[in-house]
Structure formats: C-alpha cells, structure tokens
Amino acid sequence: MRTEPTPDPAVVDLLRAATKVTVMTGAGMSAESGVPTFRDAQTGLWEEFDAASLATPEAWEDDPEMVWPWYLWRARMVRGVEPNAGHLALAELARHKDVRLVTQNVDDLHERAGSDVLAHLHGSLLAFRCTDCGAPAPEPELPEEPTSRAMPPVCAECGGYVRPGVVWFGESLALEPFEAAERAHEDADIVLVIGTSGVVFPAAALPITSRGLGIPVVEINPDETELSDLVQHAWRTTAAAGLPLLVEAATRPV
Ligand code: OAD
C-alpha cells in the first residue's frame, strides 16, 4: 500500500510500457465533482436512502411515484456538476494509450471530459426509456428542488411508465457492454481500478479476472476496499489528486 503524494515509480513504469490500458471506475471517480458515492460513511447515498425502496424493480412496481423523483434529483445533480481533474487525466491518457474505459457510474462525466466509454455497466441516469417496451424517452424536465412524489411520464409508443436507464439491484447487466468489459479485462497490459468499493458483482469480478490472468492491477482509492488484497499495487490517493500525477509521469517525454 502506498500513501505518498507521488505515484509509485513501479506503477509509472508499468503504465509507460503499456499499450492496452483498461480502466474500471466507480462512484469515487466522480466524488470530487460533487456526486455522492454510495457507501462512503456519512456522505454515501446508501447511508441516507434505502436501496431496496429506490433501486429495485420491485420498488418501481410498488411505488413509481416515490422512486421517480429520486432519479430526477440525481440526474439534475449530475447535470449541475463538471468533470474533475481525474476525468480529464483519463481523457489525456487516451491520447497516448489504447484506453478501454469501463465504468459503473451512471453519470456522463467521462464523456464530458472527452473520453470514449467502452461500457457503462450500470446504465445511465440520463438515458430514459419505457419500462414496458424499452423505447428511448426524451429527458424529462429536471426540477430545481427535489420533490417527495411525482408521476413518471408515459411512453409515447405504448403508454408505459418512463423509467431511468440505470440497472437496479436484481436486474441483469446489459450483455453487450458487459462482454466488452470482460474482453477489456482479459486482454490488457495494465488495469487501473479507480474509486470503487469492489462489493457489487459482477463488476467487481472483472479486475479479479485480470489479476488471475497475471495482468497488473493498480487500485487508486483513498481507502482500503474489497479488492485491495488482490491488487498488485494500491495507491491511497483520490482520483482528482492522483490521476493527473500518474498520467503526467507515465506520458512525459523521456
Ligand atoms: P461505492 O460507494 O460502493 O464506493 C466508492 C468508493 O470510492 C469507495 O471505495 C471510496 O473509498 C472511494 N472514493 C471516495 N472518494 C474518492 C475519491 N475522491 N477518489 C477515489 N476514490 C474515492 O461505489 P461503487 O463501488 O461505484 O450500482 O458502487 C458500485 C455500485 O453500487 C454502483 O454502481 C451502484 C451502487 O449501488 C448501481 O447503480 C447498480
């Protein structure tokens, strides 16, 4: 484990030598943009809100009027923040390396920083679709203030309720992005795992697969996680503090 303010020279060397760089990000990636994580003590969304009442198909079926405004509030929050220095550093890294960016995040901050995202494993807060027929739906008006209850709009095609395009607990991940993410984790020179607690599967299995194949896995996270014991290098820093330093060190001309 490393807590120093500068990246481990061994990690810099690995990244410098790498051609194929797979990056897996979680909620901590966007924390310094002002988007709360899920499980951080005090500030995590699941500290304040009940996942079973807000992030399951059963909750949606039972009470869509309660679930809907919570996602509007989160979508509005994402619309109101900017990519941080970590997002920008990953976009810069892709100018030098074949970066395959896999994210569990449902925000669009990687894209707004200039990155191509290979896979949004857990969907997108900003891609609304019909619950019944799956037709894409336009982004609804996002209220300034959170409301406690609101009716979701209905689908123009079939009249079903429009739902947020995120993956809820108990739902399957979309196959195509997951398979692309798997391939990226099986065929990489290095894997960077940034800002995830590593507790949600199958996403957390991806860097474990990489490690099993002998691919160096580097964790960037201020805290220890479920993945810390199996990664090759752990750097205790934040995404916005650490990534610019690492990318600069690994791409600067020698
Ligand atoms: P978590 O909230 O579980 O974990 C966030 C991680 O980010 C923790 O390990 C923190 O230590 C770390 N962290 C906090 N601030 C950071 C910073 N500035 N820089 C780097 N790391 C930082 O979030 P995820 O692992 O992404 O699922 O959660 C996985 C899934 O669980 C989410 O995609 C979501 C949630 O329920 C769905 O929406 C389906």
Short mmCIF file of C-alpha atoms and ligand atoms in Angstrom, two decimals:
data_model
loop_
_atom_site.label_atom_id
_atom_site.label_comp_id
_atom_site.label_asym_id
_atom_site.label_seq_id
_atom_site.Cartn_x
_atom_site.Cartn_y
_atom_site.Cartn_z
CA MET A 1 0.00 0.00 0.00
CA ARG A 2 1.25 3.48 -0.80
CA THR A 3 0.08 6.76 0.69
CA GLU A 4 2.81 9.00 -0.70
CA PRO A 5 1.72 12.01 -2.73
CA THR A 6 3.60 10.83 -5.80
CA PRO A 7 2.88 7.67 -7.78
CA ASP A 8 4.93 4.54 -7.22
CA PRO A 9 7.73 4.54 -9.83
CA ALA A 10 6.94 0.86 -10.50
CA VAL A 11 3.37 1.81 -11.46
CA VAL A 12 4.62 4.68 -13.61
CA ASP A 13 6.91 2.25 -15.43
CA LEU A 14 4.12 -0.28 -15.95
CA LEU A 15 1.82 2.38 -17.36
CA ARG A 16 4.54 3.88 -19.52
CA ALA A 17 5.34 0.47 -21.02
CA ALA A 18 1.66 -0.44 -21.52
CA THR A 19 -0.17 -0.20 -24.81
CA LYS A 20 -3.57 -1.53 -23.75
CA VAL A 21 -4.82 0.16 -20.60
CA THR A 22 -8.11 -0.96 -19.09
CA VAL A 23 -9.66 1.42 -16.59
CA MET A 24 -12.54 0.50 -14.30
CA THR A 25 -14.16 3.37 -12.42
CA GLY A 26 -16.70 3.58 -9.63
CA ALA A 27 -18.50 6.31 -7.74
CA GLY A 28 -15.30 7.64 -6.13
CA MET A 29 -14.22 8.80 -9.59
CA SER A 30 -16.93 11.46 -9.55
CA ALA A 31 -16.83 12.27 -5.82
CA GLU A 32 -14.61 15.33 -6.28
CA SER A 33 -17.04 16.62 -8.90
CA GLY A 34 -19.66 16.70 -6.15
CA VAL A 35 -21.54 13.47 -6.95
CA PRO A 36 -22.01 11.46 -3.75
CA THR A 37 -20.75 7.86 -3.66
CA PHE A 38 -22.98 5.04 -2.44
CA ARG A 39 -21.13 3.58 0.51
CA ASP A 40 -18.80 6.21 2.00
CA ALA A 41 -19.59 6.75 5.67
CA GLN A 42 -21.68 9.93 6.25
CA THR A 43 -21.86 11.01 2.61
CA GLY A 44 -22.78 7.81 0.71
CA LEU A 45 -26.27 7.66 -0.82
CA TRP A 46 -26.97 4.29 0.81
CA GLU A 47 -26.27 5.87 4.22
CA GLU A 48 -29.22 8.20 3.77
CA PHE A 49 -31.51 6.34 1.38
CA ASP A 50 -32.80 2.77 1.32
CA ALA A 51 -31.59 0.92 -1.78
CA ALA A 52 -34.43 -1.62 -1.58
CA SER A 53 -37.03 1.19 -1.73
CA LEU A 54 -35.37 3.11 -4.55
CA ALA A 55 -33.17 0.86 -6.66
CA THR A 56 -35.07 -2.36 -7.32
CA PRO A 57 -37.66 -3.36 -9.90
CA GLU A 58 -39.99 -4.24 -7.01
CA ALA A 59 -39.77 -0.69 -5.62
CA TRP A 60 -40.60 0.68 -9.06
CA GLU A 61 -43.56 -1.64 -9.43
CA ASP A 62 -44.86 -0.90 -5.94
CA ASP A 63 -44.46 2.87 -5.93
CA PRO A 64 -43.10 4.53 -9.08
CA GLU A 65 -44.22 7.94 -7.81
CA MET A 66 -41.74 7.68 -4.96
CA VAL A 67 -38.86 6.26 -6.98
CA TRP A 68 -39.13 8.64 -9.96
CA PRO A 69 -38.28 11.98 -8.20
CA TRP A 70 -35.18 10.46 -6.61
CA TYR A 71 -33.75 9.77 -10.06
CA LEU A 72 -34.77 13.21 -11.33
CA TRP A 73 -32.91 14.70 -8.37
CA ARG A 74 -29.81 12.65 -9.14
CA ALA A 75 -29.99 13.44 -12.87
CA ARG A 76 -30.25 17.12 -12.06
CA MET A 77 -27.29 16.89 -9.71
CA VAL A 78 -25.18 15.30 -12.47
CA ARG A 79 -26.26 17.96 -14.97
CA GLY A 80 -25.07 20.61 -12.50
CA VAL A 81 -21.51 19.37 -11.94
CA GLU A 82 -18.35 19.25 -14.02
CA PRO A 83 -15.72 16.58 -14.73
CA ASN A 84 -12.82 16.76 -12.29
CA ALA A 85 -9.08 16.60 -12.88
CA GLY A 86 -9.20 12.81 -12.69
CA HIS A 87 -11.72 12.52 -15.53
CA LEU A 88 -9.62 14.93 -17.58
CA ALA A 89 -6.43 12.96 -16.89
CA LEU A 90 -8.03 9.75 -18.19
CA ALA A 91 -9.06 11.56 -21.38
CA GLU A 92 -5.47 12.76 -21.72
CA LEU A 93 -4.17 9.21 -21.17
CA ALA A 94 -6.24 8.05 -24.16
CA ARG A 95 -4.22 10.43 -26.36
CA HIS A 96 -1.17 8.27 -25.58
CA LYS A 97 -2.53 4.76 -24.97
CA ASP A 98 -5.27 2.40 -26.09
CA VAL A 99 -7.54 3.12 -23.13
CA ARG A 100 -10.63 0.95 -22.62
CA LEU A 101 -12.78 2.76 -20.11
CA VAL A 102 -15.31 0.71 -18.19
CA THR A 103 -17.43 2.48 -15.62
CA GLN A 104 -20.03 1.55 -13.06
CA ASN A 105 -21.04 5.19 -12.94
CA VAL A 106 -24.37 6.34 -14.27
CA ASP A 107 -23.20 9.93 -14.84
CA ASP A 108 -21.74 11.29 -18.09
CA LEU A 109 -18.65 12.95 -16.63
CA HIS A 110 -16.16 10.75 -18.50
CA GLU A 111 -17.79 11.66 -21.80
CA ARG A 112 -17.89 15.34 -20.92
CA ALA A 113 -14.18 15.17 -20.09
CA GLY A 114 -13.56 13.89 -23.61
CA SER A 115 -13.30 10.12 -23.05
CA ASP A 116 -14.95 7.39 -25.08
CA VAL A 117 -16.61 4.99 -22.66
CA LEU A 118 -16.45 1.35 -23.70
CA ALA A 119 -19.06 0.19 -21.20
CA HIS A 120 -21.47 1.81 -18.78
CA LEU A 121 -22.02 -1.39 -16.81
CA HIS A 122 -24.84 0.03 -14.69
CA GLY A 123 -26.52 2.10 -17.39
CA SER A 124 -27.04 5.84 -17.40
CA LEU A 125 -29.08 8.25 -15.31
CA LEU A 126 -29.64 10.35 -18.41
CA ALA A 127 -30.88 7.63 -20.79
CA PHE A 128 -34.57 7.32 -20.03
CA ARG A 129 -36.63 4.52 -21.55
CA CYS A 130 -40.04 2.87 -21.35
CA THR A 131 -40.48 0.26 -18.62
CA ASP A 132 -42.72 -1.85 -20.85
CA CYS A 133 -41.47 -1.60 -24.44
CA GLY A 134 -37.95 -0.26 -23.86
CA ALA A 135 -38.36 2.65 -26.32
CA PRO A 136 -35.97 5.52 -25.54
CA ALA A 137 -37.72 8.50 -24.00
CA PRO A 138 -36.69 12.18 -24.07
CA GLU A 139 -35.04 13.64 -20.99
CA PRO A 140 -37.80 14.97 -18.74
CA GLU A 141 -37.69 18.39 -17.15
CA LEU A 142 -35.44 18.16 -14.12
CA PRO A 143 -36.92 20.04 -11.14
CA GLU A 144 -34.84 22.62 -9.28
CA GLU A 145 -35.92 21.25 -5.91
CA PRO A 146 -36.35 17.59 -5.05
CA THR A 147 -39.97 16.58 -4.60
CA SER A 148 -41.13 13.68 -2.46
CA ARG A 149 -43.55 12.25 -5.01
CA ALA A 150 -44.01 12.67 -8.77
CA MET A 151 -45.68 10.67 -11.50
CA PRO A 152 -43.28 9.41 -14.18
CA PRO A 153 -44.20 10.45 -17.71
CA VAL A 154 -45.65 7.86 -20.05
CA CYS A 155 -44.08 6.39 -23.16
CA ALA A 156 -45.17 7.93 -26.46
CA GLU A 157 -45.13 4.48 -28.09
CA CYS A 158 -47.08 2.30 -25.68
CA GLY A 159 -48.19 4.33 -22.66
CA GLY A 160 -45.92 2.51 -20.19
CA TYR A 161 -44.10 4.46 -17.50
CA VAL A 162 -40.78 6.06 -18.45
CA ARG A 163 -38.00 4.82 -16.16
CA PRO A 164 -34.39 5.81 -15.56
CA GLY A 165 -31.88 3.89 -17.65
CA VAL A 166 -29.93 2.54 -14.71
CA VAL A 167 -29.51 -1.10 -13.70
CA TRP A 168 -31.36 -1.83 -10.48
CA PHE A 169 -30.43 -4.44 -7.89
CA GLY A 170 -31.75 -7.77 -9.08
CA GLU A 171 -31.64 -6.80 -12.77
CA SER A 172 -29.17 -8.23 -15.24
CA LEU A 173 -26.47 -6.09 -16.73
CA ALA A 174 -26.81 -5.45 -20.47
CA LEU A 175 -24.91 -8.25 -22.16
CA GLU A 176 -23.05 -6.33 -24.84
CA PRO A 177 -21.31 -3.78 -22.59
CA PHE A 178 -20.54 -6.46 -20.04
CA GLU A 179 -18.93 -8.71 -22.63
CA ALA A 180 -16.92 -5.78 -23.99
CA ALA A 181 -15.77 -5.04 -20.43
CA GLU A 182 -14.82 -8.67 -19.92
CA ARG A 183 -12.72 -8.71 -23.08
CA ALA A 184 -11.02 -5.48 -22.00
CA HIS A 185 -10.14 -7.02 -18.64
CA GLU A 186 -8.83 -10.22 -20.20
CA ASP A 187 -6.60 -8.51 -22.73
CA ALA A 188 -4.76 -5.60 -21.14
CA ASP A 189 -1.22 -4.67 -20.23
CA ILE A 190 -2.42 -2.96 -17.05
CA VAL A 191 -5.74 -2.41 -15.27
CA LEU A 192 -6.42 0.71 -13.20
CA VAL A 193 -9.29 0.33 -10.70
CA ILE A 194 -10.39 3.74 -9.51
CA GLY A 195 -12.90 4.74 -6.83
CA THR A 196 -14.87 1.54 -6.39
CA SER A 197 -15.54 -0.40 -3.20
CA GLY A 198 -15.49 -3.64 -5.18
CA VAL A 199 -18.56 -5.05 -3.48
CA VAL A 200 -21.02 -5.11 -6.38
CA PHE A 201 -20.80 -8.08 -8.69
CA PRO A 202 -20.37 -8.92 -11.50
CA ALA A 203 -18.46 -5.62 -11.99
CA ALA A 204 -16.07 -6.44 -9.14
CA ALA A 205 -15.23 -9.77 -10.74
CA LEU A 206 -13.62 -8.06 -13.74
CA PRO A 207 -10.36 -6.88 -12.10
CA ILE A 208 -10.25 -10.19 -10.22
CA THR A 209 -10.25 -11.94 -13.61
CA SER A 210 -7.41 -9.68 -14.80
CA ARG A 211 -5.34 -10.48 -11.74
CA GLY A 212 -5.95 -14.20 -12.26
CA LEU A 213 -4.53 -13.84 -15.74
CA GLY A 214 -1.38 -12.21 -14.35
CA ILE A 215 -2.26 -8.70 -15.58
CA PRO A 216 -1.01 -5.99 -13.18
CA VAL A 217 -3.94 -4.34 -11.39
CA VAL A 218 -3.47 -0.96 -9.69
CA GLU A 219 -6.03 0.41 -7.23
CA ILE A 220 -6.44 4.16 -6.82
CA ASN A 221 -8.63 4.84 -3.81
CA PRO A 222 -8.18 6.78 -0.56
CA ASP A 223 -9.49 3.80 1.42
CA GLU A 224 -8.97 0.10 1.54
CA THR A 225 -11.53 -1.92 -0.42
CA GLU A 226 -12.64 -5.48 -1.01
CA LEU A 227 -10.18 -5.57 -3.90
CA SER A 228 -7.15 -4.18 -2.04
CA ASP A 229 -5.74 -7.54 -1.03
CA LEU A 230 -5.62 -8.90 -4.53
CA VAL A 231 -4.32 -5.92 -6.48
CA GLN A 232 -0.65 -5.66 -7.30
CA HIS A 233 -0.35 -2.00 -6.26
CA ALA A 234 -2.66 0.16 -4.14
CA TRP A 235 -2.21 3.92 -4.08
CA ARG A 236 -4.10 5.71 -1.32
CA THR A 237 -4.98 8.90 -3.09
CA THR A 238 -8.04 10.40 -4.73
CA ALA A 239 -8.94 10.33 -8.40
CA ALA A 240 -8.55 14.08 -8.90
CA ALA A 241 -5.27 14.26 -6.97
CA GLY A 242 -3.61 11.06 -8.13
CA LEU A 243 -4.57 10.55 -11.76
CA PRO A 244 -3.10 13.79 -13.17
CA LEU A 245 0.22 12.97 -11.49
CA LEU A 246 0.24 9.38 -12.70
CA VAL A 247 -0.73 10.24 -16.27
CA GLU A 248 1.78 13.07 -16.46
CA ALA A 249 4.57 10.90 -15.10
CA ALA A 250 3.79 7.99 -17.44
CA THR A 251 3.40 10.03 -20.62
CA ARG A 252 6.04 12.76 -20.23
CA PRO A 253 8.77 12.53 -22.86
CA VAL A 254 11.99 10.98 -21.52
P1 OAD B 1 -19.18 2.83 -3.58
O1 OAD B 1 -19.89 3.98 -2.98
O2 OAD B 1 -19.52 1.46 -3.11
O3 OAD B 1 -17.61 3.02 -3.37
C1 OAD B 1 -16.99 4.25 -3.64
C2 OAD B 1 -15.51 4.06 -3.48
O4 OAD B 1 -14.89 5.27 -3.88
C3 OAD B 1 -15.05 3.76 -2.06
O5 OAD B 1 -14.13 2.67 -2.08
C4 OAD B 1 -14.33 5.06 -1.63
O6 OAD B 1 -13.23 4.81 -0.76
C5 OAD B 1 -13.86 5.59 -2.96
N1 OAD B 1 -13.65 7.04 -3.03
C6 OAD B 1 -14.29 8.01 -2.34
N2 OAD B 1 -13.85 9.22 -2.72
C7 OAD B 1 -12.91 9.00 -3.67
C8 OAD B 1 -12.10 9.85 -4.47
N3 OAD B 1 -12.17 11.18 -4.36
N4 OAD B 1 -11.24 9.28 -5.37
C9 OAD B 1 -11.18 7.93 -5.48
N5 OAD B 1 -11.92 7.08 -4.76
C10 OAD B 1 -12.78 7.61 -3.87
O7 OAD B 1 -19.34 2.98 -5.17
P2 OAD B 1 -19.17 1.87 -6.30
O8 OAD B 1 -18.07 0.92 -5.97
O9 OAD B 1 -19.12 2.57 -7.59
O10 OAD B 1 -24.87 0.41 -8.52
O11 OAD B 1 -20.55 1.11 -6.17
C11 OAD B 1 -20.85 0.09 -7.05
C12 OAD B 1 -22.31 0.14 -7.40
O12 OAD B 1 -23.10 0.12 -6.21
C13 OAD B 1 -22.74 1.42 -8.09
O13 OAD B 1 -22.53 1.40 -9.48
C14 OAD B 1 -24.21 1.46 -7.79
C15 OAD B 1 -24.17 1.11 -6.32
O14 OAD B 1 -25.33 0.58 -5.79
C16 OAD B 1 -25.88 0.71 -9.34
O15 OAD B 1 -26.28 1.83 -9.54
C17 OAD B 1 -26.47 -0.51 -9.98
#
